[in-house]
Amino acid sequence: MKRLTTIIAAIAMLSGATYAVAELADNYTSYKPTDKANPLDEVISGYEFRIKSTQETQDDDFENPAMLTLDVGLEEWETAAGSEGKSCADCHGDDPMESMKGVGSTYPKFTEEGDHRAFRNIENQINFCRTERMGADALKYDKPEMLGLTIAVRHADRGEPMNVAVDGDAAPFFEQGKDMYYTRYGQLGLSCAHCHEENYGNYIRADHLSQGQTNGFPLYRMKWQGVGSTHRRFSGCMKNIRAVPFSKGEDEFLALELYTSWRGNGLPVETPAVRN
Amino acid sequence: MRLIGGVAVAAACILAGAAFAEVAPQDVKIVDGALEMALTDKAGDPVAGRDTFAGRKKGNCLACHMVTSLLDEEQFHGEVGPPLDGVGDVYSAAELRARIVNPKTDLPDTIMPSFYHLGGNRVAEQFAGKTILTAQEVEDVVAYLLTLKE
C-alpha cells in the first residue's frame, strides 16, 4: 500500500516538487487489476480519495441519500407501464436483489440476439426492455426513475468485483474507448489520462484526483445535490476542460464506459456510492 | 466638444495601438524554448498578472502549482505541476512566455495547457476560436512570475 505513495512522491520529485505531497490514507484499499494489460499497477476506488465524513455517509445506508433513489427504483420495478401492462417484476421476479445478481458488474456489454442485438449499458438495457417488451416510453437519462432502476440493478451486485468483458464483439468499443481516454479534448486540451492516470493522488486545486473509476455509479454527489449517472460524470469532466461532451447513452460514451469499467475490473461495486 | 473629440481620438489610438501591437497566436514563434518577442507593446503588469495567475476563470495556475508567497491569500494550491517559487530566478522572460503560450512545443505530452494557442478537439462553443488568456494577460503573468525570486 505504501508503494503507490512512494511512486507519487517519486513523480513529484521528478517534476521538481520539493514540498510534502499529500499522501493517501495509510489504510486505503487497492486491488490488483484482473487483466495484465491494464496500465494501472493497482486499482483504487474513488472512495479512497474522499474525506472520512463522505466515506461514512456512503457506509451507512440510512445516511446515504442515494438510497432514496434506490427506493424510487424499487417502486418503479413493480409498476406496470406501457401497452403490454407489464412491470419489470412480471418478467424478472419481485426481488431485483435476487434476480439481478451477477448482472450489474458485467455491463456495458452486447445483449439480445437477432435484430435487436446491440452494445448497451444498464440504462440502455432498461430502455430496451421498456420500448421492446413493455410497449412503454423510454425513460430519460438521469431522471429519478431511470437512476433508481439502474441503481437497483447495480446494487444487487454490491461488493462483487467489476467484471466487464472486452473481447469478441466488444473489442471495437474497447479500442474506441481507449482512444478517447488518451485524446486531448477542449480548450484546455486535456485527456482523461492526464488527470486520472498520471495524477491520481494529487490535488488539482481543492480536488483530490482519483483514478476516475466507475464502480460506484450511479452515485450521490454533494456538488450535484443529487444522484447522477456515469455519463453525467463523463459529461462534467469534459465540460470542465471546456469541451463539447458526447451525448449520454450514445456510442462514444458507451465505449468510454466500457474502457473505464475495464480499468476498474476487480474493484467491488459500490453502487450507490457517495462523493463530494 | 473639444474635450469629447480629444477623448475619442485618444480612444481610437488605444484601440488601433492594441490591434497593431498584438502578436496573433498563429504568428508566435518559439525557438529553443524561448519566445523573445513580447506579445504586446504594453509592458506586463505584475499586479494584474498575479490576479490572472490565481483567478479560477483566468489562468487558474494554482490549480496545478503551489506558490509559497500566495499561501496566505489563496486557498488550495495544486500538486499537479512543480511549485513555482523562484521561477523568476531560474527562467528568463522569454522562457516563461514560451512556457505559458505553448508548453507543448517542448513537452509534447505535458498536462499544462497552452494558454495562447488556437486549435483543440471539440472545443466548447463559447471558447472556440479563442485563446485561454489574452496577449496582455500572458505578458502580465510573465511579469508576475519574474517577481517570484527566492
mmCIF file of N, CA, C and O in Angstrom, chain A residues 166-251:
data_model
loop_
_atom_site.group_PDB
_atom_site.id
_atom_site.type_symbol
_atom_site.label_atom_id
_atom_site.label_comp_id
_atom_site.label_asym_id
_atom_site.label_seq_id
_atom_site.Cartn_x
_atom_site.Cartn_y
_atom_site.Cartn_z
ATOM 1 N N VAL A 166 -14.044 -7.462 -22.625
ATOM 2 C CA VAL A 166 -13.667 -6.524 -23.687
ATOM 3 C C VAL A 166 -13.234 -7.260 -24.956
ATOM 4 O O VAL A 166 -12.725 -6.647 -25.889
ATOM 5 N N ASP A 167 -13.443 -8.564 -24.970
ATOM 6 C CA ASP A 167 -13.035 -9.329 -26.164
ATOM 7 C C ASP A 167 -14.231 -9.499 -27.100
ATOM 8 O O ASP A 167 -15.312 -8.976 -26.868
ATOM 9 N N GLY A 168 -14.004 -10.254 -28.169
ATOM 10 C CA GLY A 168 -15.083 -10.550 -29.123
ATOM 11 C C GLY A 168 -15.690 -9.284 -29.700
ATOM 12 O O GLY A 168 -14.978 -8.350 -30.066
ATOM 13 N N ASP A 169 -17.026 -9.260 -29.736
ATOM 14 C CA ASP A 169 -17.734 -8.135 -30.339
ATOM 15 C C ASP A 169 -17.486 -6.820 -29.611
ATOM 16 O O ASP A 169 -17.666 -5.739 -30.178
ATOM 17 N N ALA A 170 -17.135 -6.921 -28.338
ATOM 18 C CA ALA A 170 -16.944 -5.692 -27.564
ATOM 19 C C ALA A 170 -15.615 -5.019 -27.908
ATOM 20 O O ALA A 170 -15.421 -3.842 -27.597
ATOM 21 N N ALA A 171 -14.718 -5.758 -28.565
ATOM 22 C CA ALA A 171 -13.368 -5.247 -28.812
ATOM 23 C C ALA A 171 -13.339 -3.887 -29.511
ATOM 24 O O ALA A 171 -12.585 -3.001 -29.093
ATOM 25 N N PRO A 172 -14.148 -3.665 -30.552
ATOM 26 C CA PRO A 172 -14.103 -2.336 -31.178
ATOM 27 C C PRO A 172 -14.508 -1.209 -30.218
ATOM 28 O O PRO A 172 -13.944 -0.115 -30.276
ATOM 29 N N PHE A 173 -15.472 -1.481 -29.349
ATOM 30 C CA PHE A 173 -15.867 -0.468 -28.362
ATOM 31 C C PHE A 173 -14.723 -0.202 -27.389
ATOM 32 O O PHE A 173 -14.451 0.929 -26.999
ATOM 33 N N PHE A 174 -14.056 -1.289 -27.001
ATOM 34 C CA PHE A 174 -12.906 -1.153 -26.115
ATOM 35 C C PHE A 174 -11.838 -0.267 -26.755
ATOM 36 O O PHE A 174 -11.312 0.662 -26.133
ATOM 37 N N GLU A 175 -11.536 -0.541 -28.020
ATOM 38 C CA GLU A 175 -10.498 0.243 -28.714
ATOM 39 C C GLU A 175 -10.908 1.707 -28.833
ATOM 40 O O GLU A 175 -10.095 2.611 -28.633
ATOM 41 N N GLN A 176 -12.177 1.921 -29.161
ATOM 42 C CA GLN A 176 -12.664 3.303 -29.273
ATOM 43 C C GLN A 176 -12.576 4.018 -27.927
ATOM 44 O O GLN A 176 -12.129 5.168 -27.845
ATOM 45 N N GLY A 177 -12.980 3.329 -26.875
ATOM 46 C CA GLY A 177 -12.936 3.928 -25.538
ATOM 47 C C GLY A 177 -11.517 4.248 -25.126
ATOM 48 O O GLY A 177 -11.235 5.292 -24.530
ATOM 49 N N LYS A 178 -10.607 3.352 -25.449
ATOM 50 C CA LYS A 178 -9.199 3.575 -25.113
ATOM 51 C C LYS A 178 -8.650 4.801 -25.849
ATOM 52 O O LYS A 178 -7.976 5.646 -25.254
ATOM 53 N N ASP A 179 -8.963 4.877 -27.132
ATOM 54 C CA ASP A 179 -8.555 6.061 -27.905
ATOM 55 C C ASP A 179 -9.053 7.334 -27.245
ATOM 56 O O ASP A 179 -8.315 8.310 -27.100
ATOM 57 N N MET A 180 -10.316 7.311 -26.872
ATOM 58 C CA MET A 180 -10.916 8.511 -26.280
ATOM 59 C C MET A 180 -10.227 8.864 -24.969
ATOM 60 O O MET A 180 -10.023 10.041 -24.669
ATOM 61 N N TYR A 181 -9.890 7.842 -24.198
ATOM 62 C CA TYR A 181 -9.294 8.066 -22.878
ATOM 63 C C TYR A 181 -7.973 8.834 -22.987
ATOM 64 O O TYR A 181 -7.605 9.585 -22.083
ATOM 65 N N TYR A 182 -7.271 8.624 -24.091
ATOM 66 C CA TYR A 182 -5.967 9.269 -24.264
ATOM 67 C C TYR A 182 -6.009 10.460 -25.228
ATOM 68 O O TYR A 182 -4.966 10.981 -25.601
ATOM 69 N N THR A 183 -7.209 10.875 -25.616
ATOM 70 C CA THR A 183 -7.331 12.006 -26.541
ATOM 71 C C THR A 183 -7.501 13.308 -25.761
ATOM 72 O O THR A 183 -8.269 13.369 -24.812
ATOM 73 N N ARG A 184 -6.779 14.326 -26.201
ATOM 74 C CA ARG A 184 -6.957 15.650 -25.580
ATOM 75 C C ARG A 184 -8.242 16.272 -26.108
ATOM 76 O O ARG A 184 -8.473 16.285 -27.322
ATOM 77 N N TYR A 185 -9.051 16.802 -25.203
ATOM 78 C CA TYR A 185 -10.284 17.474 -25.605
ATOM 79 C C TYR A 185 -10.346 18.875 -25.027
ATOM 80 O O TYR A 185 -9.747 19.166 -23.981
ATOM 81 N N GLY A 186 -11.123 19.726 -25.703
ATOM 82 C CA GLY A 186 -11.487 21.022 -25.148
ATOM 83 C C GLY A 186 -10.419 22.095 -25.272
ATOM 84 O O GLY A 186 -9.304 21.842 -25.722
ATOM 85 N N GLN A 187 -10.781 23.297 -24.854
ATOM 86 C CA GLN A 187 -9.841 24.408 -24.936
ATOM 87 C C GLN A 187 -8.627 24.157 -24.031
ATOM 88 O O GLN A 187 -7.525 24.578 -24.350
ATOM 89 N N LEU A 188 -8.838 23.427 -22.919
ATOM 90 C CA LEU A 188 -7.695 23.144 -22.047
ATOM 91 C C LEU A 188 -6.833 22.008 -22.588
ATOM 92 O O LEU A 188 -5.727 21.780 -22.111
ATOM 93 N N GLY A 189 -7.364 21.256 -23.549
ATOM 94 C CA GLY A 189 -6.555 20.244 -24.221
ATOM 95 C C GLY A 189 -6.053 19.147 -23.296
ATOM 96 O O GLY A 189 -4.865 18.816 -23.308
ATOM 97 N N LEU A 190 -6.936 18.589 -22.467
ATOM 98 C CA LEU A 190 -6.520 17.525 -21.552
ATOM 99 C C LEU A 190 -7.234 16.222 -21.886
ATOM 100 O O LEU A 190 -8.363 16.230 -22.369
ATOM 101 N N SER A 191 -6.563 15.114 -21.594
ATOM 102 C CA SER A 191 -7.188 13.802 -21.756
ATOM 103 C C SER A 191 -7.554 13.273 -20.378
ATOM 104 O O SER A 191 -7.052 13.749 -19.358
ATOM 105 N N CYS A 192 -8.418 12.261 -20.363
ATOM 106 C CA CYS A 192 -8.772 11.599 -19.099
ATOM 107 C C CYS A 192 -7.500 11.150 -18.393
ATOM 108 O O CYS A 192 -7.354 11.294 -17.178
ATOM 109 N N ALA A 193 -6.552 10.599 -19.187
ATOM 110 C CA ALA A 193 -5.330 10.029 -18.618
ATOM 111 C C ALA A 193 -4.479 11.087 -17.912
ATOM 112 O O ALA A 193 -3.822 10.793 -16.918
ATOM 113 N N HIS A 194 -4.484 12.315 -18.427
ATOM 114 C CA HIS A 194 -3.681 13.355 -17.781
ATOM 115 C C HIS A 194 -4.075 13.501 -16.317
ATOM 116 O O HIS A 194 -3.218 13.670 -15.444
ATOM 117 N N CYS A 195 -5.365 13.467 -16.061
ATOM 118 C CA CYS A 195 -5.805 13.656 -14.676
ATOM 119 C C CYS A 195 -5.883 12.334 -13.923
ATOM 120 O O CYS A 195 -5.420 12.237 -12.794
ATOM 121 N N HIS A 196 -6.480 11.316 -14.528
ATOM 122 C CA HIS A 196 -6.824 10.116 -13.748
ATOM 123 C C HIS A 196 -5.799 8.985 -13.829
ATOM 124 O O HIS A 196 -5.866 8.046 -13.053
ATOM 125 N N GLU A 197 -4.868 9.058 -14.771
ATOM 126 C CA GLU A 197 -3.796 8.050 -14.799
ATOM 127 C C GLU A 197 -2.497 8.646 -14.281
ATOM 128 O O GLU A 197 -1.820 8.064 -13.438
ATOM 129 N N GLU A 198 -2.156 9.838 -14.765
ATOM 130 C CA GLU A 198 -0.855 10.410 -14.404
ATOM 131 C C GLU A 198 -0.881 11.167 -13.088
ATOM 132 O O GLU A 198 0.170 11.404 -12.485
ATOM 133 N N ASN A 199 -2.057 11.573 -12.643
ATOM 134 C CA ASN A 199 -2.088 12.461 -11.472
ATOM 135 C C ASN A 199 -3.006 12.037 -10.345
ATOM 136 O O ASN A 199 -3.288 12.830 -9.451
ATOM 137 N N TYR A 200 -3.483 10.795 -10.351
ATOM 138 C CA TYR A 200 -4.342 10.431 -9.224
ATOM 139 C C TYR A 200 -3.513 10.460 -7.945
ATOM 140 O O TYR A 200 -2.329 10.170 -7.949
ATOM 141 N N GLY A 201 -4.175 10.900 -6.874
ATOM 142 C CA GLY A 201 -3.457 11.101 -5.607
ATOM 143 C C GLY A 201 -3.006 12.541 -5.428
ATOM 144 O O GLY A 201 -2.737 12.961 -4.320
ATOM 145 N N ASN A 202 -2.925 13.290 -6.518
ATOM 146 C CA ASN A 202 -2.539 14.702 -6.419
ATOM 147 C C ASN A 202 -3.767 15.592 -6.297
ATOM 148 O O ASN A 202 -4.836 15.260 -6.802
ATOM 149 N N TYR A 203 -3.557 16.743 -5.683
ATOM 150 C CA TYR A 203 -4.609 17.751 -5.641
ATOM 151 C C TYR A 203 -4.545 18.604 -6.901
ATOM 152 O O TYR A 203 -3.474 19.040 -7.323
ATOM 153 N N ILE A 204 -5.734 18.820 -7.522
ATOM 154 C CA ILE A 204 -5.843 19.801 -8.585
ATOM 155 C C ILE A 204 -6.738 20.877 -7.994
ATOM 156 O O ILE A 204 -7.924 20.720 -7.843
ATOM 157 N N ARG A 205 -6.093 21.904 -7.507
ATOM 158 C CA ARG A 205 -6.707 22.908 -6.616
ATOM 159 C C ARG A 205 -7.362 22.173 -5.442
ATOM 160 O O ARG A 205 -6.673 21.459 -4.742
ATOM 161 N N ALA A 206 -8.676 22.302 -5.199
ATOM 162 C CA ALA A 206 -9.236 21.674 -3.994
ATOM 163 C C ALA A 206 -9.616 20.216 -4.206
ATOM 164 O O ALA A 206 -10.024 19.539 -3.270
ATOM 165 N N ASP A 207 -9.523 19.723 -5.445
ATOM 166 C CA ASP A 207 -9.988 18.362 -5.735
ATOM 167 C C ASP A 207 -8.872 17.339 -5.646
ATOM 168 O O ASP A 207 -7.829 17.506 -6.278
ATOM 169 N N HIS A 208 -9.112 16.290 -4.879
ATOM 170 C CA HIS A 208 -8.145 15.203 -4.771
ATOM 171 C C HIS A 208 -8.445 14.232 -5.904
ATOM 172 O O HIS A 208 -9.479 13.576 -5.912
ATOM 173 N N LEU A 209 -7.527 14.144 -6.848
ATOM 174 C CA LEU A 209 -7.804 13.359 -8.059
ATOM 175 C C LEU A 209 -7.790 11.862 -7.772
ATOM 176 O O LEU A 209 -6.845 11.333 -7.185
ATOM 177 N N SER A 210 -8.822 11.181 -8.232
ATOM 178 C CA SER A 210 -8.904 9.724 -8.125
ATOM 179 C C SER A 210 -8.547 9.118 -9.477
ATOM 180 O O SER A 210 -8.170 9.818 -10.411
ATOM 181 N N GLN A 211 -8.704 7.809 -9.563
ATOM 182 C CA GLN A 211 -8.462 7.133 -10.848
ATOM 183 C C GLN A 211 -9.656 7.256 -11.788
ATOM 184 O O GLN A 211 -9.641 6.665 -12.874
ATOM 185 N N GLY A 212 -10.690 7.958 -11.394
ATOM 186 C CA GLY A 212 -11.852 8.106 -12.277
ATOM 187 C C GLY A 212 -12.540 6.774 -12.533
ATOM 188 O O GLY A 212 -12.937 6.475 -13.661
ATOM 189 N N GLN A 213 -12.677 5.979 -11.489
ATOM 190 C CA GLN A 213 -13.303 4.654 -11.634
ATOM 191 C C GLN A 213 -14.826 4.776 -11.623
ATOM 192 O O GLN A 213 -15.381 5.756 -11.124
ATOM 193 N N THR A 214 -15.491 3.787 -12.165
ATOM 194 C CA THR A 214 -16.950 3.859 -12.329
ATOM 195 C C THR A 214 -17.705 2.917 -11.396
ATOM 196 O O THR A 214 -18.926 2.800 -11.507
ATOM 197 N N ASN A 215 -16.995 2.238 -10.489
ATOM 198 C CA ASN A 215 -17.627 1.174 -9.700
ATOM 199 C C ASN A 215 -18.677 1.656 -8.702
ATOM 200 O O ASN A 215 -19.368 0.837 -8.117
ATOM 201 N N GLY A 216 -18.808 2.970 -8.506
ATOM 202 C CA GLY A 216 -19.790 3.473 -7.550
ATOM 203 C C GLY A 216 -21.068 4.001 -8.187
ATOM 204 O O GLY A 216 -22.000 4.387 -7.491
ATOM 205 N N PHE A 217 -21.120 4.047 -9.507
ATOM 206 C CA PHE A 217 -22.228 4.718 -10.210
ATOM 207 C C PHE A 217 -23.443 3.817 -10.372
ATOM 208 O O PHE A 217 -23.275 2.605 -10.436
ATOM 209 N N PRO A 218 -24.646 4.470 -10.504
ATOM 210 C CA PRO A 218 -24.955 5.869 -10.227
ATOM 211 C C PRO A 218 -24.681 6.179 -8.761
ATOM 212 O O PRO A 218 -24.853 5.314 -7.914
ATOM 213 N N LEU A 219 -24.292 7.424 -8.494
ATOM 214 C CA LEU A 219 -23.915 7.783 -7.129
ATOM 215 C C LEU A 219 -24.457 9.146 -6.746
ATOM 216 O O LEU A 219 -24.855 9.948 -7.593
ATOM 217 N N TYR A 220 -24.478 9.386 -5.417
ATOM 218 C CA TYR A 220 -24.872 10.682 -4.891
ATOM 219 C C TYR A 220 -23.642 11.578 -4.853
ATOM 220 O O TYR A 220 -22.592 11.177 -4.354
ATOM 221 N N ARG A 221 -23.788 12.777 -5.399
ATOM 222 C CA ARG A 221 -22.668 13.706 -5.370
ATOM 223 C C ARG A 221 -23.110 15.014 -4.719
ATOM 224 O O ARG A 221 -24.102 15.624 -5.133
ATOM 225 N N MET A 222 -22.357 15.421 -3.701
ATOM 226 C CA MET A 222 -22.745 16.623 -2.959
ATOM 227 C C MET A 222 -22.839 17.837 -3.869
ATOM 228 O O MET A 222 -23.757 18.634 -3.762
ATOM 229 N N LYS A 223 -21.891 17.965 -4.771
ATOM 230 C CA LYS A 223 -21.912 19.127 -5.663
ATOM 231 C C LYS A 223 -23.188 19.146 -6.509
ATOM 232 O O LYS A 223 -23.694 20.197 -6.853
ATOM 233 N N TRP A 224 -23.691 17.974 -6.856
ATOM 234 C CA TRP A 224 -24.939 17.905 -7.635
ATOM 235 C C TRP A 224 -26.167 18.044 -6.742
ATOM 236 O O TRP A 224 -27.267 18.206 -7.238
ATOM 237 N N GLN A 225 -25.978 17.873 -5.440
ATOM 238 C CA GLN A 225 -27.127 17.793 -4.545
ATOM 239 C C GLN A 225 -28.092 16.738 -5.048
ATOM 240 O O GLN A 225 -29.319 16.908 -5.006
ATOM 241 N N GLY A 226 -27.544 15.669 -5.578
ATOM 242 C CA GLY A 226 -28.405 14.629 -6.110
ATOM 243 C C GLY A 226 -27.598 13.479 -6.676
ATOM 244 O O GLY A 226 -26.374 13.426 -6.528
ATOM 245 N N VAL A 227 -28.331 12.576 -7.328
ATOM 246 C CA VAL A 227 -27.740 11.353 -7.848
ATOM 247 C C VAL A 227 -27.484 11.531 -9.342
ATOM 248 O O VAL A 227 -28.254 12.219 -10.020
ATOM 249 N N GLY A 228 -26.420 10.946 -9.851
ATOM 250 C CA GLY A 228 -26.143 11.070 -11.285
ATOM 251 C C GLY A 228 -25.507 9.817 -11.849
ATOM 252 O O GLY A 228 -24.983 8.973 -11.108
ATOM 253 N N SER A 229 -25.563 9.724 -13.159
ATOM 254 C CA SER A 229 -25.065 8.549 -13.879
ATOM 255 C C SER A 229 -23.591 8.695 -14.229
ATOM 256 O O SER A 229 -23.013 9.780 -14.151
ATOM 257 N N THR A 230 -23.002 7.587 -14.664
ATOM 258 C CA THR A 230 -21.637 7.594 -15.181
ATOM 259 C C THR A 230 -21.501 8.628 -16.306
ATOM 260 O O THR A 230 -20.534 9.393 -16.352
ATOM 261 N N HIS A 231 -22.486 8.646 -17.201
ATOM 262 C CA HIS A 231 -22.361 9.544 -18.355
ATOM 263 C C HIS A 231 -22.491 11.008 -17.945
ATOM 264 O O HIS A 231 -21.924 11.892 -18.584
ATOM 265 N N ARG A 232 -23.218 11.268 -16.872
ATOM 266 C CA ARG A 232 -23.278 12.644 -16.381
ATOM 267 C C ARG A 232 -21.896 13.070 -15.882
ATOM 268 O O ARG A 232 -21.453 14.190 -16.095
ATOM 269 N N ARG A 233 -21.225 12.163 -15.192
ATOM 270 C CA ARG A 233 -19.881 12.471 -14.698
ATOM 271 C C ARG A 233 -18.907 12.697 -15.859
ATOM 272 O O ARG A 233 -18.135 13.652 -15.869
ATOM 273 N N PHE A 234 -18.935 11.816 -16.859
ATOM 274 C CA PHE A 234 -18.073 11.995 -18.043
ATOM 275 C C PHE A 234 -18.327 13.381 -18.641
ATOM 276 O O PHE A 234 -17.403 14.115 -19.012
ATOM 277 N N SER A 235 -19.619 13.689 -18.761
ATOM 278 C CA SER A 235 -20.022 14.941 -19.361
ATOM 279 C C SER A 235 -19.449 16.117 -18.554
ATOM 280 O O SER A 235 -18.924 17.081 -19.136
ATOM 281 N N GLY A 236 -19.522 16.026 -17.228
ATOM 282 C CA GLY A 236 -18.996 17.082 -16.367
ATOM 283 C C GLY A 236 -17.500 17.257 -16.540
ATOM 284 O O GLY A 236 -17.001 18.383 -16.629
ATOM 285 N N CYS A 237 -16.770 16.138 -16.587
ATOM 286 C CA CYS A 237 -15.318 16.246 -16.768
ATOM 287 C C CYS A 237 -14.992 16.900 -18.104
ATOM 288 O O CYS A 237 -14.062 17.696 -18.206
ATOM 289 N N MET A 238 -15.759 16.578 -19.147
ATOM 290 C CA MET A 238 -15.488 17.193 -20.452
ATOM 291 C C MET A 238 -15.811 18.682 -20.430
ATOM 292 O O MET A 238 -15.085 19.494 -21.011
ATOM 293 N N LYS A 239 -16.897 19.047 -19.762
ATOM 294 C CA LYS A 239 -17.226 20.484 -19.689
ATOM 295 C C LYS A 239 -16.162 21.240 -18.917
ATOM 296 O O LYS A 239 -15.852 22.385 -19.239
ATOM 297 N N ASN A 240 -15.610 20.614 -17.882
ATOM 298 C CA ASN A 240 -14.575 21.288 -17.093
ATOM 299 C C ASN A 240 -13.334 21.609 -17.914
ATOM 300 O O ASN A 240 -12.621 22.559 -17.609
ATOM 301 N N ILE A 241 -13.067 20.816 -18.919
ATOM 302 C CA ILE A 241 -11.910 21.132 -19.760
ATOM 303 C C ILE A 241 -12.354 21.923 -21.000
ATOM 304 O O ILE A 241 -11.652 22.022 -21.986
ATOM 305 N N ARG A 242 -13.578 22.469 -20.899
ATOM 306 C CA ARG A 242 -14.139 23.344 -21.938
ATOM 307 C C ARG A 242 -14.302 22.613 -23.269
ATOM 308 O O ARG A 242 -13.933 23.147 -24.328
ATOM 309 N N ALA A 243 -14.811 21.403 -23.177
ATOM 310 C CA ALA A 243 -15.087 20.609 -24.381
ATOM 311 C C ALA A 243 -16.592 20.410 -24.540
ATOM 312 O O ALA A 243 -17.345 20.543 -23.576
ATOM 313 N N VAL A 244 -17.010 20.112 -25.755
ATOM 314 C CA VAL A 244 -18.392 19.705 -26.000
ATOM 315 C C VAL A 244 -18.491 18.230 -25.639
ATOM 316 O O VAL A 244 -17.841 17.395 -26.270
ATOM 317 N N PRO A 245 -19.281 17.879 -24.614
ATOM 318 C CA PRO A 245 -19.350 16.461 -24.236
ATOM 319 C C PRO A 245 -20.049 15.636 -25.313
ATOM 320 O O PRO A 245 -20.806 16.182 -26.111
ATOM 321 N N PHE A 246 -19.782 14.357 -25.320
ATOM 322 C CA PHE A 246 -20.564 13.457 -26.167
ATOM 323 C C PHE A 246 -21.937 13.290 -25.515
ATOM 324 O O PHE A 246 -22.154 13.687 -24.377
ATOM 325 N N SER A 247 -22.879 12.670 -26.261
ATOM 326 C CA SER A 247 -24.244 12.549 -25.740
ATOM 327 C C SER A 247 -24.370 11.353 -24.815
ATOM 328 O O SER A 247 -23.836 10.281 -25.088
ATOM 329 N N LYS A 248 -25.118 11.554 -23.738
ATOM 330 C CA LYS A 248 -25.384 10.459 -22.801
ATOM 331 C C LYS A 248 -26.099 9.322 -23.517
ATOM 332 O O LYS A 248 -27.025 9.562 -24.298
ATOM 333 N N GLY A 249 -25.663 8.118 -23.245
ATOM 334 C CA GLY A 249 -26.333 6.942 -23.807
ATOM 335 C C GLY A 249 -25.911 6.594 -25.226
ATOM 336 O O GLY A 249 -26.325 5.568 -25.763
ATOM 337 N N GLU A 250 -25.101 7.449 -25.867
ATOM 338 C CA GLU A 250 -24.683 7.169 -27.250
ATOM 339 C C GLU A 250 -23.351 6.403 -27.273
ATOM 340 O O GLU A 250 -22.673 6.286 -26.265
ATOM 341 N N ASP A 251 -23.025 5.914 -28.469
ATOM 342 C CA ASP A 251 -21.887 5.004 -28.630
ATOM 343 C C ASP A 251 -20.572 5.492 -28.011
ATOM 344 O O ASP A 251 -19.845 4.704 -27.413
#
